[in-house]
mmCIF file of C-alpha atoms and ligand atoms in Angstrom:
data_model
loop_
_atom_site.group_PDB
_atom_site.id
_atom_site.type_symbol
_atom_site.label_atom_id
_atom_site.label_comp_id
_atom_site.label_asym_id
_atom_site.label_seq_id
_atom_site.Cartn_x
_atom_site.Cartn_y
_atom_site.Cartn_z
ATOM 1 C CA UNK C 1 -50.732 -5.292 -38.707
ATOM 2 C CA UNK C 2 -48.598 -3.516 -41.291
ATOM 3 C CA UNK C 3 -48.320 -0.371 -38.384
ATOM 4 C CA UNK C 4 -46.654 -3.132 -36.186
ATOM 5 C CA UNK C 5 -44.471 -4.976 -38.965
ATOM 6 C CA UNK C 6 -43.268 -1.532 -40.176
ATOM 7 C CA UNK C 7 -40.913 -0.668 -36.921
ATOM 8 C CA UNK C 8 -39.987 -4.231 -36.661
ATOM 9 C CA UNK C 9 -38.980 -4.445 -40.557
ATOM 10 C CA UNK C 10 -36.655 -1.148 -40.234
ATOM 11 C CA UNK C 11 -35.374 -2.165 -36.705
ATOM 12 C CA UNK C 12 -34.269 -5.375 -38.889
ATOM 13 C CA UNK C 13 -32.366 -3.210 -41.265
ATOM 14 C CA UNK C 14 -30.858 -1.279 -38.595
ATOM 15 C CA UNK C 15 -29.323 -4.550 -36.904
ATOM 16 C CA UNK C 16 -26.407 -5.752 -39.327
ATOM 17 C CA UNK C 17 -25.049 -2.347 -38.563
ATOM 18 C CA UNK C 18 -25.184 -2.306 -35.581
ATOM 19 C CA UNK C 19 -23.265 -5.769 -35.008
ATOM 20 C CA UNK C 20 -20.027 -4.955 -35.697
ATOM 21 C CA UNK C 21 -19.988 -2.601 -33.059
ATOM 22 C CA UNK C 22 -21.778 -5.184 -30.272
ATOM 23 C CA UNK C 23 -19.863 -8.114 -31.833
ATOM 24 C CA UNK C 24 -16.593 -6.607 -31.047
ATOM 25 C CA UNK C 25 -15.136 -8.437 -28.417
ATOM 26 C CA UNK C 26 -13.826 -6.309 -25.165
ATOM 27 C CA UNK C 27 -10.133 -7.407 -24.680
ATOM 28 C CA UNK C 28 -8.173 -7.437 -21.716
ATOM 29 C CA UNK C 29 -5.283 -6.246 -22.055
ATOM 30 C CA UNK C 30 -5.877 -3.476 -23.906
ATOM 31 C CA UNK C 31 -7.978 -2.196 -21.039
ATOM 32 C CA UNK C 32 -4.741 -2.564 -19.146
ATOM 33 C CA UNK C 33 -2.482 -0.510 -21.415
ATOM 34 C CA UNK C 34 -4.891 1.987 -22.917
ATOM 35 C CA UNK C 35 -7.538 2.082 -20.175
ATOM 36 C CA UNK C 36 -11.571 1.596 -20.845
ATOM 37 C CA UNK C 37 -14.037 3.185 -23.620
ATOM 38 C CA UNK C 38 -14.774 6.126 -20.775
ATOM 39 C CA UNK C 39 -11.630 8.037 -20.286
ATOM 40 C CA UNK C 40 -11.950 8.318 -16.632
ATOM 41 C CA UNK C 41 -11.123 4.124 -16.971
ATOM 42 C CA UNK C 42 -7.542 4.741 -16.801
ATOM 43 C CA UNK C 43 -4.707 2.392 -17.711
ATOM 44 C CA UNK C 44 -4.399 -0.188 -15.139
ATOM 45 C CA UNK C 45 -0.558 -0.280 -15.987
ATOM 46 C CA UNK C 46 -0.051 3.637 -14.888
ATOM 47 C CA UNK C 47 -0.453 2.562 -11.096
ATOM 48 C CA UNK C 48 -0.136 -1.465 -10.623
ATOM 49 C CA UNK C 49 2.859 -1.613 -13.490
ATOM 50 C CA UNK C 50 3.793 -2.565 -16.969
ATOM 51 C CA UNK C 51 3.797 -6.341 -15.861
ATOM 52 C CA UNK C 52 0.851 -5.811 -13.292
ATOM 53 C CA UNK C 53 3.102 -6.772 -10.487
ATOM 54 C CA UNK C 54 1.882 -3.571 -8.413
ATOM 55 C CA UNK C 55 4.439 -0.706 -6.973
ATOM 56 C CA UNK C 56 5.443 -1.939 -3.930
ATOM 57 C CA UNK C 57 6.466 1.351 -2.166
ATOM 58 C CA UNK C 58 3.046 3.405 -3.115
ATOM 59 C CA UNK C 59 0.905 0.898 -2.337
ATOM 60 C CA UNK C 60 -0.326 -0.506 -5.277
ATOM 61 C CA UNK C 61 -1.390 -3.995 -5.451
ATOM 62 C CA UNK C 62 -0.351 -6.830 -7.662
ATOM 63 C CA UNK C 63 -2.724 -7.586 -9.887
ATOM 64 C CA UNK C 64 -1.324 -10.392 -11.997
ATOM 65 C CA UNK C 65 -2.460 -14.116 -11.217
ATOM 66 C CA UNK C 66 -4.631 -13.247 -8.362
ATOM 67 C CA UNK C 67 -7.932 -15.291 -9.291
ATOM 68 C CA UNK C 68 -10.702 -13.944 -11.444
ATOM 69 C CA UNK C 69 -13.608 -13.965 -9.102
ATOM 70 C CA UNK C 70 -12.115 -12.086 -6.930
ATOM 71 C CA UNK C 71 -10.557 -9.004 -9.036
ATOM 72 C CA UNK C 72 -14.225 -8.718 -10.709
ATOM 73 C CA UNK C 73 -15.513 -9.061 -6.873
ATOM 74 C CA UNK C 74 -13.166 -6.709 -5.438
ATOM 75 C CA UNK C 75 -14.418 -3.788 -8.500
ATOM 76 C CA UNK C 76 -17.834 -4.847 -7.769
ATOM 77 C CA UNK C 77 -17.220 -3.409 -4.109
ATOM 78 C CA UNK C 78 -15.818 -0.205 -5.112
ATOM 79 C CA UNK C 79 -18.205 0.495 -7.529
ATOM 80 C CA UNK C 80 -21.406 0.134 -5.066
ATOM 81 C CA UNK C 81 -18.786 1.737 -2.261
ATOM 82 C CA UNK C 82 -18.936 -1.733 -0.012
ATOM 83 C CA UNK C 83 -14.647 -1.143 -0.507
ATOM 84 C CA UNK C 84 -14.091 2.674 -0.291
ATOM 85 C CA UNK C 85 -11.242 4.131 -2.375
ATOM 86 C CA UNK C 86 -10.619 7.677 -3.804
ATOM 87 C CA UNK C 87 -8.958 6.819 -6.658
ATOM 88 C CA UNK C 88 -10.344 3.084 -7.665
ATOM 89 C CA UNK C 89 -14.060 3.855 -7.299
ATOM 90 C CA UNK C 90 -14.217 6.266 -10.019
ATOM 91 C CA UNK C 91 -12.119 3.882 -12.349
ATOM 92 C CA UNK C 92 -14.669 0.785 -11.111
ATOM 93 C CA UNK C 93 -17.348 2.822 -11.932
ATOM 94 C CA UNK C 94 -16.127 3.967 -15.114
ATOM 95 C CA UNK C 95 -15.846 0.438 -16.424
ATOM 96 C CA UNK C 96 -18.526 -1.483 -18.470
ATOM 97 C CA UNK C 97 -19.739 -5.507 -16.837
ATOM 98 C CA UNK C 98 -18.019 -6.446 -20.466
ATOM 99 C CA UNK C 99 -14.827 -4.851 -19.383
ATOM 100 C CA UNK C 100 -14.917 -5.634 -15.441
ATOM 101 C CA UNK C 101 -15.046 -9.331 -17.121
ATOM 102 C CA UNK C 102 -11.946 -8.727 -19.854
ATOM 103 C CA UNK C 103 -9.782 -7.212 -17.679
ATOM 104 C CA UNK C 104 -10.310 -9.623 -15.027
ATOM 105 C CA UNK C 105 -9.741 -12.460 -16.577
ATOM 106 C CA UNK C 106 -6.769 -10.774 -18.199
ATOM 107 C CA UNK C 107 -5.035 -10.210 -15.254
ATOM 108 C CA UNK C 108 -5.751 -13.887 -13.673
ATOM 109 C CA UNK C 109 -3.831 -15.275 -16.801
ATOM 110 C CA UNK C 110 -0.955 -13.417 -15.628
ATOM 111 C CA UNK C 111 1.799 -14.901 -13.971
ATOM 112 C CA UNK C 112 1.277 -16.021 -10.182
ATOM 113 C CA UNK C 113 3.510 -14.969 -7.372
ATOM 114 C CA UNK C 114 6.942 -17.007 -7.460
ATOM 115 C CA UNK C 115 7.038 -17.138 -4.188
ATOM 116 C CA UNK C 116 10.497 -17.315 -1.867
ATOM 117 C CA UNK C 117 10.529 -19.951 0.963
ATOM 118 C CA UNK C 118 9.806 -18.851 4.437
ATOM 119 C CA UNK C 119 12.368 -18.461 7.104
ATOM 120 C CA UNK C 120 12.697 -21.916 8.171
ATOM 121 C CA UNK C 121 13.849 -20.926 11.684
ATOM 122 C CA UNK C 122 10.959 -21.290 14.519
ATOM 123 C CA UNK C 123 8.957 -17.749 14.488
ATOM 124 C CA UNK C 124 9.826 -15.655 17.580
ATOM 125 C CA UNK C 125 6.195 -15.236 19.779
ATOM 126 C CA UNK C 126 4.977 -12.071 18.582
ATOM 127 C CA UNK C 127 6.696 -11.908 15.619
ATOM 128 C CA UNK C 128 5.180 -11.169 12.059
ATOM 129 C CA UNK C 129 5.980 -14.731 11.044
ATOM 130 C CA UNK C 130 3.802 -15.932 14.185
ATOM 131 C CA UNK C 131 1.310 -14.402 13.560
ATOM 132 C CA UNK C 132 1.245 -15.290 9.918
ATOM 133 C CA UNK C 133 1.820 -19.111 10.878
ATOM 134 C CA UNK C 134 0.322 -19.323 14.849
ATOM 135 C CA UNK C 135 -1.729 -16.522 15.096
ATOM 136 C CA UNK C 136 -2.890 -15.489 18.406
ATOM 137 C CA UNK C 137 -6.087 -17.498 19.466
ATOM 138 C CA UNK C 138 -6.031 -16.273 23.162
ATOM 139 C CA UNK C 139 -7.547 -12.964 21.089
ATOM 140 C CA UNK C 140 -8.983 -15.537 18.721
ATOM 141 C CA UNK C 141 -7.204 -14.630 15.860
ATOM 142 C CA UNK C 142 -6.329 -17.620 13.457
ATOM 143 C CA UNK C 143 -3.265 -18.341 11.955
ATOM 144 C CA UNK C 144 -3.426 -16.261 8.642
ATOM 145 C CA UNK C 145 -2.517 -19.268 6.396
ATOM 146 C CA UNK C 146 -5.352 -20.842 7.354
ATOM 147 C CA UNK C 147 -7.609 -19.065 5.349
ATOM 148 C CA UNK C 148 -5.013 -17.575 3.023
ATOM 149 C CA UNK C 149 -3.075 -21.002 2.353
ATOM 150 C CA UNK C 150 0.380 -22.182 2.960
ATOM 151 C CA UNK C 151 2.935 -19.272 2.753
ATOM 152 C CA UNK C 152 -0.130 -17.226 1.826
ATOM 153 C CA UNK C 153 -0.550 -18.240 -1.897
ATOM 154 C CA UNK C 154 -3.908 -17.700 -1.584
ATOM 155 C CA UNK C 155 -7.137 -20.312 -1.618
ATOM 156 C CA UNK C 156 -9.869 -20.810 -4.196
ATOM 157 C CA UNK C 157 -11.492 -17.436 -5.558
ATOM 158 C CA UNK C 158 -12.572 -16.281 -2.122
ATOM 159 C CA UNK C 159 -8.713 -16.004 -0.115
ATOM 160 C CA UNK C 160 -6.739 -13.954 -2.102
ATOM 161 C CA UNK C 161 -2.449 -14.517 -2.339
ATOM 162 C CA UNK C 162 -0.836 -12.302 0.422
ATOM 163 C CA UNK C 163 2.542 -13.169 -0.449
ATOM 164 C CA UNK C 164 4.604 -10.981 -2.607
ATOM 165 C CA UNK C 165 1.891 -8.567 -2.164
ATOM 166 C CA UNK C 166 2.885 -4.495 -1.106
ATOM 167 C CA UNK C 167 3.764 -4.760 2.707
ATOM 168 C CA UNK C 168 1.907 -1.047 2.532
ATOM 169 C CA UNK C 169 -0.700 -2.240 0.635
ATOM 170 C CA UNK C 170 -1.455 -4.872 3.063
ATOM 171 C CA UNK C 171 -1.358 -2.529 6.000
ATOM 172 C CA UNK C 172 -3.733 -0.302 4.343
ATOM 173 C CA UNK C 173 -6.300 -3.071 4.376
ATOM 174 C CA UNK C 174 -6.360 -4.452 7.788
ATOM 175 C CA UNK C 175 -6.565 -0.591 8.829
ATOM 176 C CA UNK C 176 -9.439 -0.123 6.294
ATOM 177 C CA UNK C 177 -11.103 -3.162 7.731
ATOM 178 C CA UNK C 178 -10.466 -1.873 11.728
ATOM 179 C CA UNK C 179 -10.670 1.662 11.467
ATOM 180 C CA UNK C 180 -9.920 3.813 13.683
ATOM 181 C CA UNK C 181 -11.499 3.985 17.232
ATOM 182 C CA UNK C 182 -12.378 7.358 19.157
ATOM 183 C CA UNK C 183 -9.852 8.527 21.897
ATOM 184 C CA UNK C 184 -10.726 11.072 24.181
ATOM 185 C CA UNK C 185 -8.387 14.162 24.920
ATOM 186 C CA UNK C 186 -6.339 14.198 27.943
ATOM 187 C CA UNK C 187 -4.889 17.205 28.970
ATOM 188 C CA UNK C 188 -1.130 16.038 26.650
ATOM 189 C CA UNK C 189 -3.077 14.480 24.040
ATOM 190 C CA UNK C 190 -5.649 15.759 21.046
ATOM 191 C CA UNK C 191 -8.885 14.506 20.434
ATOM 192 C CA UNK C 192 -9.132 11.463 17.785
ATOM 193 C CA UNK C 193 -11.767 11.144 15.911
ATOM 194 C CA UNK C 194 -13.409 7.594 15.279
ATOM 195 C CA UNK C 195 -12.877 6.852 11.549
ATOM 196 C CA UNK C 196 -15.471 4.048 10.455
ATOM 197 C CA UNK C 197 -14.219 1.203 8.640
ATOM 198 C CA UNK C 198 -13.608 1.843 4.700
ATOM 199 C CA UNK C 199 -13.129 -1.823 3.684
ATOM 200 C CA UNK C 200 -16.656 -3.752 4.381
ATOM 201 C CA UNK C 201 -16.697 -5.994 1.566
ATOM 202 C CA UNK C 202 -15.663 -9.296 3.699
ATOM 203 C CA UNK C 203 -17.715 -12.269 3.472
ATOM 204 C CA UNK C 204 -18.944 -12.569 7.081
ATOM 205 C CA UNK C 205 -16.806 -10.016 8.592
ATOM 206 C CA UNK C 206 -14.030 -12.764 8.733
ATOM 207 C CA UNK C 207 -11.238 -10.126 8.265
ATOM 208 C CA UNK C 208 -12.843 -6.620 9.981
ATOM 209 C CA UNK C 209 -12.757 -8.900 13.156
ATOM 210 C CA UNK C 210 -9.324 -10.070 12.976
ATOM 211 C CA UNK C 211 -8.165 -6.589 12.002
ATOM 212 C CA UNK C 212 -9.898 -5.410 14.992
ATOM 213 C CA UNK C 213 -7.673 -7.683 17.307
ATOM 214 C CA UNK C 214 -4.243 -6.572 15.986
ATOM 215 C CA UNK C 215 -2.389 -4.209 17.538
ATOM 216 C CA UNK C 216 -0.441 -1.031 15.497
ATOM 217 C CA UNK C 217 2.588 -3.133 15.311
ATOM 218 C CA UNK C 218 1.537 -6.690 14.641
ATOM 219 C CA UNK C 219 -0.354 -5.112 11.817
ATOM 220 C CA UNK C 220 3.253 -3.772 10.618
ATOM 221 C CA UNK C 221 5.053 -6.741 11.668
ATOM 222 C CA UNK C 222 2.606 -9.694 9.319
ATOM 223 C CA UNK C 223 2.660 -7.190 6.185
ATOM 224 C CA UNK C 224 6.262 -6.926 6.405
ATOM 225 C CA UNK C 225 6.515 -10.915 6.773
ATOM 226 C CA UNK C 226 4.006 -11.490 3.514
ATOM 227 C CA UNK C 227 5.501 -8.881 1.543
ATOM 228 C CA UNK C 228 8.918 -10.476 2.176
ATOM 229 C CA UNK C 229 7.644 -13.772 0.774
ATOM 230 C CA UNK C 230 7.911 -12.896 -2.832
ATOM 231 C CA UNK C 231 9.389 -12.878 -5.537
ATOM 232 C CA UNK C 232 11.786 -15.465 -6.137
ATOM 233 C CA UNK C 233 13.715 -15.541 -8.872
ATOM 234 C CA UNK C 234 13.809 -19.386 -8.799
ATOM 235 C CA UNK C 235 11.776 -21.360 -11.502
ATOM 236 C CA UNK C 236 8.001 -21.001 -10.919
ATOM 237 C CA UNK C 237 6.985 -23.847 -8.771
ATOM 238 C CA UNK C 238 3.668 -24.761 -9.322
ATOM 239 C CA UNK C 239 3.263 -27.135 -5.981
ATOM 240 C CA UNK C 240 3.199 -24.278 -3.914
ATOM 241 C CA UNK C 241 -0.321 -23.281 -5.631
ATOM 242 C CA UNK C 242 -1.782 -26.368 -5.444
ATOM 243 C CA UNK C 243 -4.194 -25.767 -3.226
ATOM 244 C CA UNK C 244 -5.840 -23.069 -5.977
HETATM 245 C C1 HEC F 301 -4.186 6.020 -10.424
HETATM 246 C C2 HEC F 301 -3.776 4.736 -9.923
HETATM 247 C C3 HEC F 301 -4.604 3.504 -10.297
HETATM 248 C C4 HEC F 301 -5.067 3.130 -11.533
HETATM 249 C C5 HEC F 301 -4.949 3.873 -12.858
HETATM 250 C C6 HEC F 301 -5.729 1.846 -11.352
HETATM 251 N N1 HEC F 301 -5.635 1.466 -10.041
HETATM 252 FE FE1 HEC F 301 -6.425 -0.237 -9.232
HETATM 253 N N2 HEC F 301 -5.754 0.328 -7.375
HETATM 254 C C7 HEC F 301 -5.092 1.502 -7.099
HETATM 255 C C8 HEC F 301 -4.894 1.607 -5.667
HETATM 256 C C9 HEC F 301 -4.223 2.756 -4.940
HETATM 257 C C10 HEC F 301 -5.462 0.448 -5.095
HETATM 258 C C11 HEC F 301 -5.560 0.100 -3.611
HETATM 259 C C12 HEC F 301 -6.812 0.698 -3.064
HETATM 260 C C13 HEC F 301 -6.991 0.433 -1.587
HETATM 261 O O1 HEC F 301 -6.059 0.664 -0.826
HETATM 262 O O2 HEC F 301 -8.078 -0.037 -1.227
HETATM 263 C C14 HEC F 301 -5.983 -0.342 -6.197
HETATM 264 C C15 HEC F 301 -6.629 -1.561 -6.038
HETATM 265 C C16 HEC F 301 -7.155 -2.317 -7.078
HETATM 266 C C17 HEC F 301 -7.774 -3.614 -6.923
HETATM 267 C C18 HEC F 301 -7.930 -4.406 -5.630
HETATM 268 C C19 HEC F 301 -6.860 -5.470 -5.563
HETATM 269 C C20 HEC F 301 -6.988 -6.404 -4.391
HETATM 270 O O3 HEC F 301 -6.031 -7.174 -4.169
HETATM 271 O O4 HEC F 301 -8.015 -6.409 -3.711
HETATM 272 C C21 HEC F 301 -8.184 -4.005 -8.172
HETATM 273 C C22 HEC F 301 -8.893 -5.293 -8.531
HETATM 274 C C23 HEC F 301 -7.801 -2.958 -9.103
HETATM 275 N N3 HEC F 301 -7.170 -1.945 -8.407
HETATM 276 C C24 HEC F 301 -8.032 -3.002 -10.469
HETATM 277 C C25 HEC F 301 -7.687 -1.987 -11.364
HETATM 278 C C26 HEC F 301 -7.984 -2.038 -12.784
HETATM 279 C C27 HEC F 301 -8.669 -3.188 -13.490
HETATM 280 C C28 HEC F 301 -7.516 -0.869 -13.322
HETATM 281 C C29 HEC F 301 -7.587 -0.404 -14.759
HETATM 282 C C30 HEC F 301 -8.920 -0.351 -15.379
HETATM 283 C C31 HEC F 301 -6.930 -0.097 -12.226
HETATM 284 N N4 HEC F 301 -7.052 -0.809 -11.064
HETATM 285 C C32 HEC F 301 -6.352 1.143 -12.367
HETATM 286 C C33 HEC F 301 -4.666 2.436 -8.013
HETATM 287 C C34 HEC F 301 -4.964 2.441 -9.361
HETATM 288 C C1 HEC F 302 -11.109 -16.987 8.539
HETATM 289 C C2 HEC F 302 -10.451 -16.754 7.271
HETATM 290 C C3 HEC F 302 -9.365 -15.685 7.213
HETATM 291 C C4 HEC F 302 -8.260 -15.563 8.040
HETATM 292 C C5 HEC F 302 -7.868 -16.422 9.229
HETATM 293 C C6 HEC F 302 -7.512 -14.441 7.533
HETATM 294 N N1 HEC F 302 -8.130 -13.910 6.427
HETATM 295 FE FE1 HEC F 302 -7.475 -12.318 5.335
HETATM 296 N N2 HEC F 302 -9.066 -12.506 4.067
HETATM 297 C C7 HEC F 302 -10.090 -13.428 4.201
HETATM 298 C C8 HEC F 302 -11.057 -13.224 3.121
HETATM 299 C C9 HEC F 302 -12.333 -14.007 2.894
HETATM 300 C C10 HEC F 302 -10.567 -12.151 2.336
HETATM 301 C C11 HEC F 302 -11.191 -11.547 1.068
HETATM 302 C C12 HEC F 302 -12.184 -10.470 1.435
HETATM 303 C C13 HEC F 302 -12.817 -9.844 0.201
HETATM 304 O O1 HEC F 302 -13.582 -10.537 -0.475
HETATM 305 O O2 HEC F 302 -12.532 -8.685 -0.074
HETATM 306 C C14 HEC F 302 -9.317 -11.721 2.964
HETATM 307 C C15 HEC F 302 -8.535 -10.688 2.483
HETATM 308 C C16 HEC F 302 -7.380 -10.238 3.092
HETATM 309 C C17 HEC F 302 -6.584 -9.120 2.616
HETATM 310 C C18 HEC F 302 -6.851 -8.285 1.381
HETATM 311 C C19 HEC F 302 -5.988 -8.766 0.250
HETATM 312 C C20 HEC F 302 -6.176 -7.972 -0.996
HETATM 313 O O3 HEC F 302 -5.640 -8.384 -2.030
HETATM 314 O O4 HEC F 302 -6.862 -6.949 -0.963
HETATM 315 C C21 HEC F 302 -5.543 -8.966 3.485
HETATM 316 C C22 HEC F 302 -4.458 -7.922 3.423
HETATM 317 C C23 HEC F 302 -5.681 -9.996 4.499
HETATM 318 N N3 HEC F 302 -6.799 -10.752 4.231
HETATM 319 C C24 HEC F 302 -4.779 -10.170 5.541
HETATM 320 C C25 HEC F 302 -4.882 -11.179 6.497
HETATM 321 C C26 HEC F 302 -3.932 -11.360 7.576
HETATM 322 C C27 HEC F 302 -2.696 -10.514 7.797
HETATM 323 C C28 HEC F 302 -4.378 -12.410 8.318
HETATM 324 C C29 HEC F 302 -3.806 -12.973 9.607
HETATM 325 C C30 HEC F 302 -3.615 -12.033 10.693
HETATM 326 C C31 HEC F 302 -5.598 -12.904 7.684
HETATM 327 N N4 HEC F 302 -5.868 -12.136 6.574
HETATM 328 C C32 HEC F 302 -6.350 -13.981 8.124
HETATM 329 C C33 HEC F 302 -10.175 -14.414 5.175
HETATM 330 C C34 HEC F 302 -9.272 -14.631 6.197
#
């Protein structure tokens, strides 16, 4: 008995100093600023930006006000490589569950896109706008609002906001999602290889098959017409995230 109370007596003693160090709760925003316990966590701020609003021109998503559940989804996926990345896998997989909840919920407290109204003109057939508002369901591809809500402010935790988001960034994804298909060499053209999608973290393949179905330049055109949706400088008008 006193062989078995022994450990348990000294593991006892060990635990009030331990606590401090377990008790300390993970914030946030420091994660954002100063990056995660394991230095290969960097600062979230060095590539999506001091107010997480993303840098437009390299591709680096907003980050601020897009729901919870779906940030701590979307590092889930890189981390088990359902969401291939170069540079945001190693960070995901730097980062503790404690901090993949912190910084998460961090970010989702940050302001939501203030979005600008859409051009209130009827979309031209083809356009980026049509697409985004008709899409083209001879090819069966659904308006993109439907899933992604009116103006694309995003739905729920599953549809995340397209509006305001990086037109690049955008285009990245549907091509991560399609990939690239092989073409054979003709005697004026080179050999392509067939690149396998990099994005497969969709729930039922909802987006891989819609980002099958666009072509080079409707791809182009919608992330253009979403990107162009933000940010107004207007007062923040809550209405238009209703739906969330
Ligand atoms: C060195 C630059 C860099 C740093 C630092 C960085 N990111 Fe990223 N992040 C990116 C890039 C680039 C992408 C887009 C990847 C892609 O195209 O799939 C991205 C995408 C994301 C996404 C997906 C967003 C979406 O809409 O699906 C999340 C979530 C994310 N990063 C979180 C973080 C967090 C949290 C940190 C800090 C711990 C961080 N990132 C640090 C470059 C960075
Ligand atoms: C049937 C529902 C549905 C429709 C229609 C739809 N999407 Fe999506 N989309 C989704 C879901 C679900 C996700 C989130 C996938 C995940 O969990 O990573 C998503 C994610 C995205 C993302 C990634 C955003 C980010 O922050 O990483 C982009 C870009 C996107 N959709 C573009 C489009 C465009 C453009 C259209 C119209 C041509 C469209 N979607 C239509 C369901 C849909």
């Amino acid at each position: 008995m006193r062989k078995l109370i022994t450990p348990l007596l000294s593991g006892l003693l060990l635990l009030p100093a331990l606590l401090p160090l377990s008790a300390q709760a993970v914030d946030g925003s420091d994660i954002m600023q100063k990056g995660g316990a394991n230095p290969a966590a960097m600062p979230c701020i060095t590539c999506h930006g001091t107010d997480g609003k993303g840098m437009a021109a390299a591709g680096f998503p907003r980050l601020a006000g897009l729901p919870e559940a779906y940030i701590a989804k979307q590092l889930a996926d890189f981390k088990a490589g359902r969401r291939e990345n170069a540079v945001m896998q190693p960070i995901a997989q730097s980062l503790t569950p404690e901090e993949v909840a912190a910084v998460a919920k961090a970010y989702a407290e940050l302001p939501k896109v203030n979005i600008k109204p859409g051009p209130v003109e009827r979309p031209q057939p083809g356009s980026g706008a049509w697409i985004a508002l008709r899409g083209a369901w001879e090819r069966n591809i659904p308006e993109c609002t439907l899933c992604h809500g009116p103006a694309g402010v995003g739905v729920g935790d599953t549809f995340p906001p397209l509006a305001g988001q990086s037109a690049l960034y955008i285009e990245n994804q549907l091509k991560a999602w399609r990939g690239t298909k092989a073409v054979a060499a003709t005697r004026k053209t080179k050999a392509v290889a067939a690149v396998p999608p990099s994005r497969r973290n969709d729930p039922n393949g909802l987006m891989a098959h819609i980002a099958v179905d666009l072509s080079e330049a409707e791809i182009k055109a919608v992330s253009d017409y979403f990107a162009g949706l933000g940010e107004s400088k207007e007062a923040f008008d809550e209405s238009q995230h209703r739906l969330r």
